[in-house]
């Protein structure tokens, strides 16, 4: 999907007043999403996005990978252990450095801060961006992404995708 098409869809779905608002929302969501996803998975998602959205996602994934690389030499075993719900500060699906563990409240707060909106608007915008990502990404990649997210954030995905990840 082309950048203009993605931004137009975000604008329509989120009922935003202009393309600039849709652009800010899309970048805020993909940046925050890349902080939550394992870095390798975030890079795979970025590879299927238009260049400027991919750059925002890669920058955040690279920053997350660098902060994770500064940890102990046992990063990978620690990341493996953190797969269990509630077992630590990071989450991973085995594809690179673990992503930060945070729930919907922090997700909305980060998006709101980046987009210059309130948290309710950020959640509406996030649901719109997630729906556009669902349409833009290969289905198996969207499924991996859904599987790496906690249930509360996964609820922002289109209904059928969110329920598939629960199976």
mmCIF file of C-alpha atoms in Angstrom:
data_model
loop_
_atom_site.group_PDB
_atom_site.id
_atom_site.type_symbol
_atom_site.label_atom_id
_atom_site.label_comp_id
_atom_site.label_asym_id
_atom_site.label_seq_id
_atom_site.Cartn_x
_atom_site.Cartn_y
_atom_site.Cartn_z
ATOM 1 C CA UNK A 1 0.000 0.000 0.000
ATOM 2 C CA UNK A 2 1.290 3.453 -0.891
ATOM 3 C CA UNK A 3 1.868 6.157 1.715
ATOM 4 C CA UNK A 4 -0.846 8.494 0.408
ATOM 5 C CA UNK A 5 -3.354 5.651 0.374
ATOM 6 C CA UNK A 6 -2.483 4.624 3.946
ATOM 7 C CA UNK A 7 -2.749 8.176 5.276
ATOM 8 C CA UNK A 8 -6.035 8.726 3.433
ATOM 9 C CA UNK A 9 -7.476 5.566 4.976
ATOM 10 C CA UNK A 10 -6.291 6.544 8.455
ATOM 11 C CA UNK A 11 -7.838 9.990 7.994
ATOM 12 C CA UNK A 12 -11.170 8.501 6.906
ATOM 13 C CA UNK A 13 -11.326 5.731 9.531
ATOM 14 C CA UNK A 14 -10.328 8.001 12.422
ATOM 15 C CA UNK A 15 -12.452 10.859 11.055
ATOM 16 C CA UNK A 16 -9.522 13.245 11.247
ATOM 17 C CA UNK A 17 -9.907 16.780 9.889
ATOM 18 C CA UNK A 18 -6.835 16.799 7.650
ATOM 19 C CA UNK A 19 -3.955 14.760 6.277
ATOM 20 C CA UNK A 20 -1.497 16.343 8.698
ATOM 21 C CA UNK A 21 -3.453 14.969 11.654
ATOM 22 C CA UNK A 22 -3.582 11.549 9.987
ATOM 23 C CA UNK A 23 0.158 11.672 9.317
ATOM 24 C CA UNK A 24 0.902 12.530 12.973
ATOM 25 C CA UNK A 25 -1.419 9.783 14.182
ATOM 26 C CA UNK A 26 0.080 7.152 11.863
ATOM 27 C CA UNK A 27 3.650 7.993 12.846
ATOM 28 C CA UNK A 28 2.784 8.093 16.559
ATOM 29 C CA UNK A 29 1.130 4.676 16.377
ATOM 30 C CA UNK A 30 3.834 2.912 14.329
ATOM 31 C CA UNK A 31 6.566 4.379 16.534
ATOM 32 C CA UNK A 32 4.803 3.254 19.719
ATOM 33 C CA UNK A 33 3.945 -0.120 18.208
ATOM 34 C CA UNK A 34 7.595 -0.691 17.298
ATOM 35 C CA UNK A 35 8.593 -0.031 20.915
ATOM 36 C CA UNK A 36 6.143 -2.726 22.058
ATOM 37 C CA UNK A 37 7.061 -5.356 19.441
ATOM 38 C CA UNK A 38 10.257 -7.412 19.446
ATOM 39 C CA UNK A 39 12.785 -5.507 17.325
ATOM 40 C CA UNK A 40 13.073 -8.186 14.639
ATOM 41 C CA UNK A 41 9.318 -8.321 14.189
ATOM 42 C CA UNK A 42 9.126 -4.526 14.066
ATOM 43 C CA UNK A 43 11.735 -4.552 11.276
ATOM 44 C CA UNK A 44 9.708 -7.158 9.344
ATOM 45 C CA UNK A 45 6.620 -4.968 9.665
ATOM 46 C CA UNK A 46 8.637 -1.908 8.594
ATOM 47 C CA UNK A 47 9.811 -3.754 5.474
ATOM 48 C CA UNK A 48 6.200 -3.859 4.240
ATOM 49 C CA UNK A 49 5.439 -0.187 4.914
ATOM 50 C CA UNK A 50 6.013 2.902 2.760
ATOM 51 C CA UNK A 51 9.516 4.349 3.268
ATOM 52 C CA UNK A 52 8.774 7.215 5.679
ATOM 53 C CA UNK A 53 6.515 5.106 7.898
ATOM 54 C CA UNK A 54 9.062 2.288 7.744
ATOM 55 C CA UNK A 55 11.805 4.709 8.786
ATOM 56 C CA UNK A 56 9.833 5.796 11.869
ATOM 57 C CA UNK A 57 9.258 2.169 12.824
ATOM 58 C CA UNK A 58 12.892 1.146 12.216
ATOM 59 C CA UNK A 59 14.267 4.083 14.228
ATOM 60 C CA UNK A 60 12.153 3.110 17.225
ATOM 61 C CA UNK A 61 13.016 -0.602 16.816
ATOM 62 C CA UNK A 62 16.721 0.231 16.530
ATOM 63 C CA UNK A 63 16.573 2.450 19.617
ATOM 64 C CA UNK A 64 14.817 -0.350 21.507
ATOM 65 C CA UNK A 65 17.395 -2.890 20.305
ATOM 66 C CA UNK A 66 20.239 -0.614 21.412
ATOM 67 C CA UNK A 67 18.758 -0.151 24.883
ATOM 68 C CA UNK A 68 18.227 -3.925 25.128
ATOM 69 C CA UNK A 69 21.762 -4.628 23.948
ATOM 70 C CA UNK A 70 23.106 -2.567 26.849
ATOM 71 C CA UNK A 71 21.579 -5.052 29.289
ATOM 72 C CA UNK A 72 23.251 -8.150 30.611
ATOM 73 C CA UNK A 73 24.811 -10.826 28.450
ATOM 74 C CA UNK A 74 21.866 -13.015 29.384
ATOM 75 C CA UNK A 75 19.485 -10.837 27.333
ATOM 76 C CA UNK A 76 18.238 -13.710 25.158
ATOM 77 C CA UNK A 77 17.538 -16.082 28.027
ATOM 78 C CA UNK A 78 15.886 -13.256 29.928
ATOM 79 C CA UNK A 79 13.795 -12.458 26.836
ATOM 80 C CA UNK A 80 12.821 -16.111 26.503
ATOM 81 C CA UNK A 81 11.660 -16.168 30.104
ATOM 82 C CA UNK A 82 9.644 -12.983 29.629
ATOM 83 C CA UNK A 83 7.268 -14.717 27.242
ATOM 84 C CA UNK A 84 5.114 -15.733 30.165
ATOM 85 C CA UNK A 85 2.472 -13.076 30.906
ATOM 86 C CA UNK A 86 3.463 -10.731 33.686
ATOM 87 C CA UNK A 87 6.967 -12.151 34.022
ATOM 88 C CA UNK A 88 9.079 -9.102 33.341
ATOM 89 C CA UNK A 89 9.587 -5.771 31.618
ATOM 90 C CA UNK A 90 10.076 -7.050 28.068
ATOM 91 C CA UNK A 91 8.243 -9.285 25.609
ATOM 92 C CA UNK A 92 9.598 -11.258 22.675
ATOM 93 C CA UNK A 93 8.528 -13.703 20.021
ATOM 94 C CA UNK A 94 12.088 -14.838 19.375
ATOM 95 C CA UNK A 95 12.716 -12.341 16.584
ATOM 96 C CA UNK A 96 15.380 -10.002 17.919
ATOM 97 C CA UNK A 97 15.614 -7.907 21.029
ATOM 98 C CA UNK A 98 12.529 -8.027 23.188
ATOM 99 C CA UNK A 99 10.065 -5.174 23.022
ATOM 100 C CA UNK A 100 9.048 -3.143 26.034
ATOM 101 C CA UNK A 101 6.181 -4.566 28.069
ATOM 102 C CA UNK A 102 3.411 -2.050 28.563
ATOM 103 C CA UNK A 103 -0.340 -2.184 28.353
ATOM 104 C CA UNK A 104 -3.061 -0.181 26.696
ATOM 105 C CA UNK A 105 -2.896 2.773 29.085
ATOM 106 C CA UNK A 106 0.800 3.395 28.415
ATOM 107 C CA UNK A 107 0.295 2.660 24.705
ATOM 108 C CA UNK A 108 -2.426 5.329 24.503
ATOM 109 C CA UNK A 109 -0.370 7.768 26.572
ATOM 110 C CA UNK A 110 2.677 7.453 24.338
ATOM 111 C CA UNK A 111 0.592 7.894 21.191
ATOM 112 C CA UNK A 112 -1.196 10.911 22.693
ATOM 113 C CA UNK A 113 2.133 12.523 23.624
ATOM 114 C CA UNK A 114 3.584 11.967 20.160
ATOM 115 C CA UNK A 115 0.474 13.044 18.244
ATOM 116 C CA UNK A 116 -0.419 15.959 20.524
ATOM 117 C CA UNK A 117 -3.868 14.579 21.386
ATOM 118 C CA UNK A 118 -5.694 13.191 24.386
ATOM 119 C CA UNK A 119 -5.710 9.469 25.201
ATOM 120 C CA UNK A 120 -9.260 8.826 23.940
ATOM 121 C CA UNK A 121 -8.362 10.324 20.565
ATOM 122 C CA UNK A 122 -5.117 8.359 20.589
ATOM 123 C CA UNK A 123 -7.041 5.100 21.039
ATOM 124 C CA UNK A 124 -9.411 5.953 18.189
ATOM 125 C CA UNK A 125 -6.447 6.851 15.976
ATOM 126 C CA UNK A 126 -4.595 3.681 16.993
ATOM 127 C CA UNK A 127 -7.570 1.505 16.038
ATOM 128 C CA UNK A 128 -7.698 3.210 12.627
ATOM 129 C CA UNK A 129 -3.961 2.764 12.043
ATOM 130 C CA UNK A 130 -4.105 -0.874 13.170
ATOM 131 C CA UNK A 131 -6.942 -1.517 10.704
ATOM 132 C CA UNK A 132 -4.901 0.033 7.891
ATOM 133 C CA UNK A 133 -1.840 -1.999 8.912
ATOM 134 C CA UNK A 134 -3.977 -5.153 8.926
ATOM 135 C CA UNK A 135 -4.925 -4.456 5.301
ATOM 136 C CA UNK A 136 -1.391 -3.430 4.264
ATOM 137 C CA UNK A 137 0.666 -6.263 5.788
ATOM 138 C CA UNK A 138 0.910 -9.891 4.792
ATOM 139 C CA UNK A 139 -1.658 -11.840 6.862
ATOM 140 C CA UNK A 140 0.962 -14.049 8.528
ATOM 141 C CA UNK A 141 2.918 -10.966 9.615
ATOM 142 C CA UNK A 142 -0.186 -9.366 11.085
ATOM 143 C CA UNK A 143 -0.867 -12.613 12.951
ATOM 144 C CA UNK A 144 2.671 -12.585 14.386
ATOM 145 C CA UNK A 145 2.217 -8.961 15.380
ATOM 146 C CA UNK A 146 -1.121 -9.742 17.061
ATOM 147 C CA UNK A 147 0.465 -12.659 18.903
ATOM 148 C CA UNK A 148 3.207 -10.412 20.281
ATOM 149 C CA UNK A 149 0.755 -7.884 21.704
ATOM 150 C CA UNK A 150 -1.053 -8.154 25.023
ATOM 151 C CA UNK A 151 -4.808 -8.726 24.855
ATOM 152 C CA UNK A 152 -5.713 -5.123 25.702
ATOM 153 C CA UNK A 153 -3.666 -3.649 22.820
ATOM 154 C CA UNK A 154 -4.673 -6.507 20.515
ATOM 155 C CA UNK A 155 -8.290 -5.338 20.946
ATOM 156 C CA UNK A 156 -7.382 -2.373 18.713
ATOM 157 C CA UNK A 157 -6.939 -4.747 15.768
ATOM 158 C CA UNK A 158 -9.906 -5.487 13.521
ATOM 159 C CA UNK A 159 -12.256 -7.865 15.339
ATOM 160 C CA UNK A 160 -11.469 -10.980 13.306
ATOM 161 C CA UNK A 161 -7.703 -10.534 13.721
ATOM 162 C CA UNK A 162 -7.933 -9.905 17.456
ATOM 163 C CA UNK A 163 -10.018 -13.042 17.982
ATOM 164 C CA UNK A 164 -7.711 -15.177 15.789
ATOM 165 C CA UNK A 165 -4.780 -14.368 18.063
ATOM 166 C CA UNK A 166 -6.766 -15.550 21.085
ATOM 167 C CA UNK A 167 -7.234 -19.055 19.580
#
